[in-house]
PDB file of C-alpha atoms in Angstrom:
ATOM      1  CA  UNK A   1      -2.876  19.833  -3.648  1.00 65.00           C
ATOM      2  CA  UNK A   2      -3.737  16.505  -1.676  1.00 74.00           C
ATOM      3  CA  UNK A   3      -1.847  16.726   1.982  1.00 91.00           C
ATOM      4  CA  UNK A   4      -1.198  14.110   4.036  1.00 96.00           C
ATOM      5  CA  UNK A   5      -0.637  14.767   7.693  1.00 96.00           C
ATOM      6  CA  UNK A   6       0.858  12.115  10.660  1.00 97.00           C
ATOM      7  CA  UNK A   7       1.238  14.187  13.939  1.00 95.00           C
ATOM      8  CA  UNK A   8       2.408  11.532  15.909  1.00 96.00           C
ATOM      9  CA  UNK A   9       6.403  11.189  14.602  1.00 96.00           C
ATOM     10  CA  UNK A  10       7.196   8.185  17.358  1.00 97.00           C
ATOM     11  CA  UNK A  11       5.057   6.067  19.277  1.00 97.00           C
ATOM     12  CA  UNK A  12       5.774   2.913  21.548  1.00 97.00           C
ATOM     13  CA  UNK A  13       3.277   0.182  22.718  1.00 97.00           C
ATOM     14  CA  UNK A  14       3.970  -2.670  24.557  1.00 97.00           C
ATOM     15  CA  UNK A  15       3.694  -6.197  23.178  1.00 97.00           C
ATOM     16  CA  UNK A  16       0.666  -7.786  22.868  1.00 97.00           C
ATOM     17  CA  UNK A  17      -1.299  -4.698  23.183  1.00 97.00           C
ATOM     18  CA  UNK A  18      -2.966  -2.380  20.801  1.00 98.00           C
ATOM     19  CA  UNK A  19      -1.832   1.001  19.431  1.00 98.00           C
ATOM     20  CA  UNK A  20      -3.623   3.608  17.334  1.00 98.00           C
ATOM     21  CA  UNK A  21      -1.568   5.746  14.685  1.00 98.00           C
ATOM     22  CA  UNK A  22      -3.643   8.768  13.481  1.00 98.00           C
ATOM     23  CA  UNK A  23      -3.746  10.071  10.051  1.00 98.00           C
ATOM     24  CA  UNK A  24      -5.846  12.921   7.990  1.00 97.00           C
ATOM     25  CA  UNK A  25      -5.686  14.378   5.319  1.00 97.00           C
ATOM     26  CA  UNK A  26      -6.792  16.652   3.017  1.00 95.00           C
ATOM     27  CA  UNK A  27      -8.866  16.520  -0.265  1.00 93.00           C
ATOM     28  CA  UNK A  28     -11.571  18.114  -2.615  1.00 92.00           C
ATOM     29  CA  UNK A  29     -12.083  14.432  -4.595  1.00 91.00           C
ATOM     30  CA  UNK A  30     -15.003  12.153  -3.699  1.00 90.00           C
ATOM     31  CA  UNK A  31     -13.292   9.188  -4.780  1.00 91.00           C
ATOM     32  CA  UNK A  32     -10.081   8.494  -3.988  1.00 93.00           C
ATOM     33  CA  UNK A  33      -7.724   5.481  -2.127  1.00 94.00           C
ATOM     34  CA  UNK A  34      -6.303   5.660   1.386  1.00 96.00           C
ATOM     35  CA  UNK A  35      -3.233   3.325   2.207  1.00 96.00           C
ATOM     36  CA  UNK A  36      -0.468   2.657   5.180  1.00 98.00           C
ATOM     37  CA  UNK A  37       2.720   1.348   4.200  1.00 97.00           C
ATOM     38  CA  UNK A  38       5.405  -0.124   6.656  1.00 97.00           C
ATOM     39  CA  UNK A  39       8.675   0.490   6.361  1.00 95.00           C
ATOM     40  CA  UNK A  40      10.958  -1.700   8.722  1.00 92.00           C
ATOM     41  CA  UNK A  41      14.873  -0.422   9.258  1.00 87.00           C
ATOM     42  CA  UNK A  42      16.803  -1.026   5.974  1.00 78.00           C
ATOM     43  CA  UNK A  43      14.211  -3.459   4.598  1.00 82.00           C
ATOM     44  CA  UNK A  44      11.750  -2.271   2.176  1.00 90.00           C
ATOM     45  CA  UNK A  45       8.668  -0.407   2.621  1.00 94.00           C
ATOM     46  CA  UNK A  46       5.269  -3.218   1.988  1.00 95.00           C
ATOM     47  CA  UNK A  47       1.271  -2.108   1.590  1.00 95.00           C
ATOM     48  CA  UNK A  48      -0.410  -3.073   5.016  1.00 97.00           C
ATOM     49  CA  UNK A  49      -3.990  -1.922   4.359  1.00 96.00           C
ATOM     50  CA  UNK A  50      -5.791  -0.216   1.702  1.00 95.00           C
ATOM     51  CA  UNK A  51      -8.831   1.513   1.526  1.00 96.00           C
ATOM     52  CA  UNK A  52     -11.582   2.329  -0.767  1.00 93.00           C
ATOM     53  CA  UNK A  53     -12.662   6.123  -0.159  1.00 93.00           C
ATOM     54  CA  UNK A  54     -16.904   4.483  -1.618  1.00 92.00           C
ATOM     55  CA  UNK A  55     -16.585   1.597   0.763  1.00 90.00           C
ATOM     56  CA  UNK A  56     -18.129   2.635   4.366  1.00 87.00           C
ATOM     57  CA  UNK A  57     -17.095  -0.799   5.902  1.00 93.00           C
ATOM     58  CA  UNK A  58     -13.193  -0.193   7.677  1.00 96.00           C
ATOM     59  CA  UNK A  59     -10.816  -2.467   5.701  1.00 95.00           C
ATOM     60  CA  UNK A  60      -9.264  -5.145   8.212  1.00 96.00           C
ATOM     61  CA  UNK A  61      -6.179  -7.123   7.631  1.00 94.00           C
ATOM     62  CA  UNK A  62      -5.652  -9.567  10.558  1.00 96.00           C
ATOM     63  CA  UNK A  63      -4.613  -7.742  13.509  1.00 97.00           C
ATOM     64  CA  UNK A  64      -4.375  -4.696  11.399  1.00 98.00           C
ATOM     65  CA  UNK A  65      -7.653  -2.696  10.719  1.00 97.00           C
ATOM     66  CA  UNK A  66      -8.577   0.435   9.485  1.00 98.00           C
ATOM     67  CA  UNK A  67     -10.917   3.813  11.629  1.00 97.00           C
ATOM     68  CA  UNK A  68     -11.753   5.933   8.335  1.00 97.00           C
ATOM     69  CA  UNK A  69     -13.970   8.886   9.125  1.00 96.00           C
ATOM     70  CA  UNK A  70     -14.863  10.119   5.204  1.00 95.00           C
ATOM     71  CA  UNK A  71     -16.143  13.481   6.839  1.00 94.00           C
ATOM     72  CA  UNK A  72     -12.997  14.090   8.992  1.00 95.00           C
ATOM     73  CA  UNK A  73     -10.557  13.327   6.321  1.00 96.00           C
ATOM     74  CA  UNK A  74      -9.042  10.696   9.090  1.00 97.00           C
ATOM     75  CA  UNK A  75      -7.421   7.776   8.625  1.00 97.00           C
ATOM     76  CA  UNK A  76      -6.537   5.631  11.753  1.00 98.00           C
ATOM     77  CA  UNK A  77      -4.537   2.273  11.641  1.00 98.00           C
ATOM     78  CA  UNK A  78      -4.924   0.013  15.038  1.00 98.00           C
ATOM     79  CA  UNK A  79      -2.351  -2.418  15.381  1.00 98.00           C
ATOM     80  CA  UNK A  80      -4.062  -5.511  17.942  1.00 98.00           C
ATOM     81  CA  UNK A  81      -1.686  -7.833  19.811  1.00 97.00           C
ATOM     82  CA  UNK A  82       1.217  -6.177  18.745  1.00 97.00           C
ATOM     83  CA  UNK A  83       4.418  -7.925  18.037  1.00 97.00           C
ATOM     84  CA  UNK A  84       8.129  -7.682  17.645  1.00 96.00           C
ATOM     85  CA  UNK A  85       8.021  -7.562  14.213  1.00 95.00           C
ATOM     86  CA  UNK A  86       5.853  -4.959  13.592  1.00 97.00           C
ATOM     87  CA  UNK A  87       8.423  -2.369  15.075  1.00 97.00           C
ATOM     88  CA  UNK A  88       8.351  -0.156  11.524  1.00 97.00           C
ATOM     89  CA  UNK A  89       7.841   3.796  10.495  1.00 97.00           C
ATOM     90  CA  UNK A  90       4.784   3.262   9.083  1.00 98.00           C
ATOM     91  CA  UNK A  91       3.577   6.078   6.720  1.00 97.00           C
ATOM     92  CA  UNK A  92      -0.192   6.754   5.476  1.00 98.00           C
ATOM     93  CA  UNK A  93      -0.472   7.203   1.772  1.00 96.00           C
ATOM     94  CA  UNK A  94      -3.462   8.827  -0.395  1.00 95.00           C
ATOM     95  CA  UNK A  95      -3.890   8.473  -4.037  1.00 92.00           C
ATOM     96  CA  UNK A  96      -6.909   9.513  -6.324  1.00 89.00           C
ATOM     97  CA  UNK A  97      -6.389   7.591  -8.955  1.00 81.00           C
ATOM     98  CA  UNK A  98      -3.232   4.923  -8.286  1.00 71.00           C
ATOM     99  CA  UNK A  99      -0.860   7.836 -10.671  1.00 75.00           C
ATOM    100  CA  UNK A 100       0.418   9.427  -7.742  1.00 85.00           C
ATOM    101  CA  UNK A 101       0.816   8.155  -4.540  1.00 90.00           C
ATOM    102  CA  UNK A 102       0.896  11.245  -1.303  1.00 93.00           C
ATOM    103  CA  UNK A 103       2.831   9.953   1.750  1.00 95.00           C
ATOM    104  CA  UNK A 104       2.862  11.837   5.264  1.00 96.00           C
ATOM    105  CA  UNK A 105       5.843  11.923   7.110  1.00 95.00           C
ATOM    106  CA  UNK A 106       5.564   8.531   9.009  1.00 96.00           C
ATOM    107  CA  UNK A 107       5.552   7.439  12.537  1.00 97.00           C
ATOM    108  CA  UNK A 108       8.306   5.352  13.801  1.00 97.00           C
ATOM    109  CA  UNK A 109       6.324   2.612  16.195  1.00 98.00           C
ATOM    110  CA  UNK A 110       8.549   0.849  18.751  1.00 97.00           C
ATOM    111  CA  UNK A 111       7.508  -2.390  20.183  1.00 97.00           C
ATOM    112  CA  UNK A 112       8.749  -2.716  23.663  1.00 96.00           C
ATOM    113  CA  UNK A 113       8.772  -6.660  24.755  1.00 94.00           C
TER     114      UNK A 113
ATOM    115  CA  UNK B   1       8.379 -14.538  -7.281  1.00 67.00           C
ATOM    116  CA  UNK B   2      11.161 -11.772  -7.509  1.00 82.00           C
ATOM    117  CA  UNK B   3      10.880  -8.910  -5.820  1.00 93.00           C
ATOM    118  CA  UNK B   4      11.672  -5.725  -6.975  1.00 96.00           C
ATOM    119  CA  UNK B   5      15.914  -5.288  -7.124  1.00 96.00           C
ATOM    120  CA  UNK B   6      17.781  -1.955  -6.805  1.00 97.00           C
ATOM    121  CA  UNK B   7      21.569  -1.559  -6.986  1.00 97.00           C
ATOM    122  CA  UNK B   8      23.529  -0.049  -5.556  1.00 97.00           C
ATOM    123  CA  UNK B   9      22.131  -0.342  -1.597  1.00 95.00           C
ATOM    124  CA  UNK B  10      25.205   2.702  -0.746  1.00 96.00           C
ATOM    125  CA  UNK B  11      26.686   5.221  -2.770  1.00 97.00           C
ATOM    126  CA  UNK B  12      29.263   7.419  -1.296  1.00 98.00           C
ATOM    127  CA  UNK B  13      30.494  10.728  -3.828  1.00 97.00           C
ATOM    128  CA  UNK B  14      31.586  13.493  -3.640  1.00 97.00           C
ATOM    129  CA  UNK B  15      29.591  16.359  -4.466  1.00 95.00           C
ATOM    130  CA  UNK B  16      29.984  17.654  -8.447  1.00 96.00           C
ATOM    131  CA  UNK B  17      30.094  13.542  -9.620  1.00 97.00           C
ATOM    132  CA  UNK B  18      27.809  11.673 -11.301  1.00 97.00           C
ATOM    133  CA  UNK B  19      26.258   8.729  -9.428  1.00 98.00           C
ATOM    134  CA  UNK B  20      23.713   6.160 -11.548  1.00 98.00           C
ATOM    135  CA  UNK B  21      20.596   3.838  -9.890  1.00 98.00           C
ATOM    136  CA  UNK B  22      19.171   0.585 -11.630  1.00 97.00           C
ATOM    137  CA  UNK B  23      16.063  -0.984 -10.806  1.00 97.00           C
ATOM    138  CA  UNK B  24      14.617  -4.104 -12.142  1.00 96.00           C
ATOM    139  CA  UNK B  25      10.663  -4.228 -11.362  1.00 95.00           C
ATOM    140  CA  UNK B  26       8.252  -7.239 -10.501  1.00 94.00           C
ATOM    141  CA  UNK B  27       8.553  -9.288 -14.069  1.00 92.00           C
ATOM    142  CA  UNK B  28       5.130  -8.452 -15.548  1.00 89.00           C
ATOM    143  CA  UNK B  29       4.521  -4.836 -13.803  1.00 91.00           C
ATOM    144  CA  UNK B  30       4.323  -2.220 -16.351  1.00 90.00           C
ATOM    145  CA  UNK B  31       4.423   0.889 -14.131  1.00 92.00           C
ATOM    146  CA  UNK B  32       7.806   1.777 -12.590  1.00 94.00           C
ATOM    147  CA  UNK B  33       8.540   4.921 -10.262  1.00 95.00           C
ATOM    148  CA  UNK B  34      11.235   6.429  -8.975  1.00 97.00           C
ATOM    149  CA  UNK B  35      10.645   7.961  -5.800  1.00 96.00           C
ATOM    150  CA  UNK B  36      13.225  10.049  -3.009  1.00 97.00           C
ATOM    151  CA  UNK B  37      13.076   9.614   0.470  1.00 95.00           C
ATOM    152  CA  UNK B  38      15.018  12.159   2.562  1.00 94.00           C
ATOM    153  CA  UNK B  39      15.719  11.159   6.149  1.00 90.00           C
ATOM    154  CA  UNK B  40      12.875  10.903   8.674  1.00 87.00           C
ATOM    155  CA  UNK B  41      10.194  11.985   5.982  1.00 91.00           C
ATOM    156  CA  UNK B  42       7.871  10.211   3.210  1.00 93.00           C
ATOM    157  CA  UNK B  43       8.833   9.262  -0.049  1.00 94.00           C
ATOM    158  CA  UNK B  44       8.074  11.893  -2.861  1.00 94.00           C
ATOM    159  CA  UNK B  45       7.291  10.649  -6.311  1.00 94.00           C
ATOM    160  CA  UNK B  46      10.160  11.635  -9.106  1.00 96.00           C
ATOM    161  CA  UNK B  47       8.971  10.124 -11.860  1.00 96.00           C
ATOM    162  CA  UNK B  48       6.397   7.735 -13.461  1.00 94.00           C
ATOM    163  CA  UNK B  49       6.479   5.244 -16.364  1.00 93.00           C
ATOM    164  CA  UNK B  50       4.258   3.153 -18.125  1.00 90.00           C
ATOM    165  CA  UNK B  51       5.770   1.176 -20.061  1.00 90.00           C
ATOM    166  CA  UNK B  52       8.589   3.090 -21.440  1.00 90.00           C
ATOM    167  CA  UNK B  53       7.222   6.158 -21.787  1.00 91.00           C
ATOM    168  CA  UNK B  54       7.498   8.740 -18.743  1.00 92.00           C
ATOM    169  CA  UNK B  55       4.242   9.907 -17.708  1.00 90.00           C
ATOM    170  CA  UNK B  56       4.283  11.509 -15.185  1.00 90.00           C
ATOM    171  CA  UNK B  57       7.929  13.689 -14.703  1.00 91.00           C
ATOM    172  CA  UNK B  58       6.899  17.056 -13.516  1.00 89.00           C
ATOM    173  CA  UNK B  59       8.964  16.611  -9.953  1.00 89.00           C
ATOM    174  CA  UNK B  60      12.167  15.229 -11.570  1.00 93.00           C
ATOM    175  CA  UNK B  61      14.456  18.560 -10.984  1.00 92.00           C
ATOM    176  CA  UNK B  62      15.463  18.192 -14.729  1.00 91.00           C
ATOM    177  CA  UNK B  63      19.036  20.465 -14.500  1.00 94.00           C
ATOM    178  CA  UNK B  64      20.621  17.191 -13.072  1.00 96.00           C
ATOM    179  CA  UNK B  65      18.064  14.718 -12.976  1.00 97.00           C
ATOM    180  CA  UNK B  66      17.489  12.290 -15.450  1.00 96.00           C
ATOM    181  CA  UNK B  67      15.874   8.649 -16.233  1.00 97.00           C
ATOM    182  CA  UNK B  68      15.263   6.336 -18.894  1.00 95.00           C
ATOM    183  CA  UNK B  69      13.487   2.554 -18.947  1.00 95.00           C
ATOM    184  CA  UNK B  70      14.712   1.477 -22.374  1.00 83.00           C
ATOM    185  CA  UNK B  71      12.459  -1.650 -23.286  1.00 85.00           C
ATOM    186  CA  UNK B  72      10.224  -0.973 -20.826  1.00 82.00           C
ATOM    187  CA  UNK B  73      11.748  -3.411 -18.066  1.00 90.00           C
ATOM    188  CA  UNK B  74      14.920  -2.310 -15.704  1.00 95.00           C
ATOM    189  CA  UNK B  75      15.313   1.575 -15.153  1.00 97.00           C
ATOM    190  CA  UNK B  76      18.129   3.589 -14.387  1.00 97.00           C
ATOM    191  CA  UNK B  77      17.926   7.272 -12.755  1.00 98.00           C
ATOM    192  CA  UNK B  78      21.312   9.690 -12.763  1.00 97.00           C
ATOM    193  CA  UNK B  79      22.031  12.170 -11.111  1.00 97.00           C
ATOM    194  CA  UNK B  80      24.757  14.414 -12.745  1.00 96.00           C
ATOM    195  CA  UNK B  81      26.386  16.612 -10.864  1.00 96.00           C
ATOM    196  CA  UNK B  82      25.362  15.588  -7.911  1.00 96.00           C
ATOM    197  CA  UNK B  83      24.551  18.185  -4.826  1.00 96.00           C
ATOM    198  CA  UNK B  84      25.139  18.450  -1.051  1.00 96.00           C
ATOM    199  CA  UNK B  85      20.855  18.303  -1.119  1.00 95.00           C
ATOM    200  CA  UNK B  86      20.931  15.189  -3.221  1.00 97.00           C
ATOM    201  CA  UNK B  87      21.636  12.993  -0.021  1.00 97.00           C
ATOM    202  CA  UNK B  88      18.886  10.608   0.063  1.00 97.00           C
ATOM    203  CA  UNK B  89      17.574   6.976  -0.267  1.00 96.00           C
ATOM    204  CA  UNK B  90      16.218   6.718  -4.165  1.00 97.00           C
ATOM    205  CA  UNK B  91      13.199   3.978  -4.049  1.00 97.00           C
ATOM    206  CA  UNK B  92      12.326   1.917  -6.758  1.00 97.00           C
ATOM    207  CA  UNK B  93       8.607   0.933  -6.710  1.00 95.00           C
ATOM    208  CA  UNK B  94       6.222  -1.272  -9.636  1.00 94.00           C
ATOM    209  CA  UNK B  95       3.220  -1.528  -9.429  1.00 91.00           C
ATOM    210  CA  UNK B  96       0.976  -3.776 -11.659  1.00 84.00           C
ATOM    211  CA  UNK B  97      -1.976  -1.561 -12.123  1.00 72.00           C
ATOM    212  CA  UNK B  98      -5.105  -2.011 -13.096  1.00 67.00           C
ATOM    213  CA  UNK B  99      -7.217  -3.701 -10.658  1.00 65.00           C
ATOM    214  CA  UNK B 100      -4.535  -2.337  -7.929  1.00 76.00           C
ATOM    215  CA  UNK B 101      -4.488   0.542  -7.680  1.00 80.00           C
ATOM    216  CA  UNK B 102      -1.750   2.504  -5.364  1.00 83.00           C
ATOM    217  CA  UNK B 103      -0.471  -0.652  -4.868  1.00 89.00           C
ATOM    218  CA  UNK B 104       3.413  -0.495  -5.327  1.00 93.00           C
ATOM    219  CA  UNK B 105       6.016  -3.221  -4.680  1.00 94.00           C
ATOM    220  CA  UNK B 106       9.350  -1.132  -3.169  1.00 95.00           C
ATOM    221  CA  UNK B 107      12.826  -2.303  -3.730  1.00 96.00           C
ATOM    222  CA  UNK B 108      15.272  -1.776  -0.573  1.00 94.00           C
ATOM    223  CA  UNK B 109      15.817   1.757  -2.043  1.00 96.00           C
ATOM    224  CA  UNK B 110      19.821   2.942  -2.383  1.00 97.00           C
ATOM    225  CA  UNK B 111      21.038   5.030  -0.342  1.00 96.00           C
ATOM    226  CA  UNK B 112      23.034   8.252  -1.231  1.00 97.00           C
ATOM    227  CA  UNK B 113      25.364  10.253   0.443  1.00 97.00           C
ATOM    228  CA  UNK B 114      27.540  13.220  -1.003  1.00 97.00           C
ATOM    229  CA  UNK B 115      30.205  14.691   0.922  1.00 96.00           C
TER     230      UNK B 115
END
């Protein structure tokens, strides 16, 4: 069975700086489709990045972008000139084929002005 | 464009009642799930429909558990009787599929708690 791991369960950054969350996970498929979700208090959880297992290039998405090492089974999201807003849990996500999506446990990021 | 709407946001029962969820998806997204979150971990997948069938179902703890999307739109998940363990928030996800894939649009989730 697919695992998804997230050992950081809180980080903290200060605005306008950059963090790293850390991610792996675990898998015997070639092909497959790495995500991170946010999930800000009592609002609902939105896709922040997505990526292609085939693609090499690291999927970016504005000050959010992507460290996937195929052959470590890590998935790193870096959050540049961080803001306010983006005080979240944010949870990475795996899915083979879109059926079944595999969350870790999250990390809570707080965003200290 | 809606998003995706769950009622109710709080439940509050006591344990041995029944308690009901409705979700309406994204107006054109044929896959619906149902998904539990228990506090300060990641959501796990209860069940899966296209359409209206079920297709995926095989974490739904069927004793108490159960969910139907009649018409293939809205979707409502009960839980009868409910259990001390049942204390979660239920999320509500749709997802349009092809073309996206493990793309879902969440609803605010409702949140239960059993006393």
């Amino acid at each position: 069975a697919q695992t998804v791991t997230q050992s950081q369960p809180e980080m903290s950054v200060q605005e306008a700086e950059t963090v790293t969350l850390s991610c792996t996970y675990d898998t015997s498929e070639s092909d497959y489709y790495l995500f991170w979700y946010k999930q800000p208090p009592s609002r609902q959880m939105i896709l922040v990045i997505r990526q292609e297992a085939y693609k090499q290039q690291n999927a970016t998405e504005n000050r959010f972008s992507v460290n996937f090492q195929k052959a470590a089974k890590s998935f790193s999201l870096k959050i540049s000139d961080s803001q306010l807003g983006d005080a979240a849990m944010y949870f990475c996500a795996y899915t083979r084929s879109g059926s079944r999506l595999t969350f870790g446990e999250g990390t809570q990021l707080t965003v200290n002005p | 464009e809606a998003g995706v709407v769950q009622s109710p946001r709080y439940k509050i029962i006591e344990k041995k009642q029944p308690v009901a969820f409705w979700c309406n998806p994204i107006s054109g997204h044929n896959t619906l799930y149902w998904y539990r979150q228990n506090l300060g971990q990641g959501p796990e997948l209860l069940i899966r429909y296209e359409n209206e069938e079920a297709v995926d179902d095989s974490q739904l703890p069927k004793d108490r558990f159960s969910a139907e999307r009649l018409k293939g739109v809205d979707s409502t998940l009960k839980i009868q009787p409910a259990e001390l363990g049942d204390s979660a928030v239920y999320l509500c996800a749709s997802s349009p599929g092809v073309g996206r894939t493990g793309e879902l649009f969440f609803g605010e989730g409702s949140r239960l708690t059993v006393l």
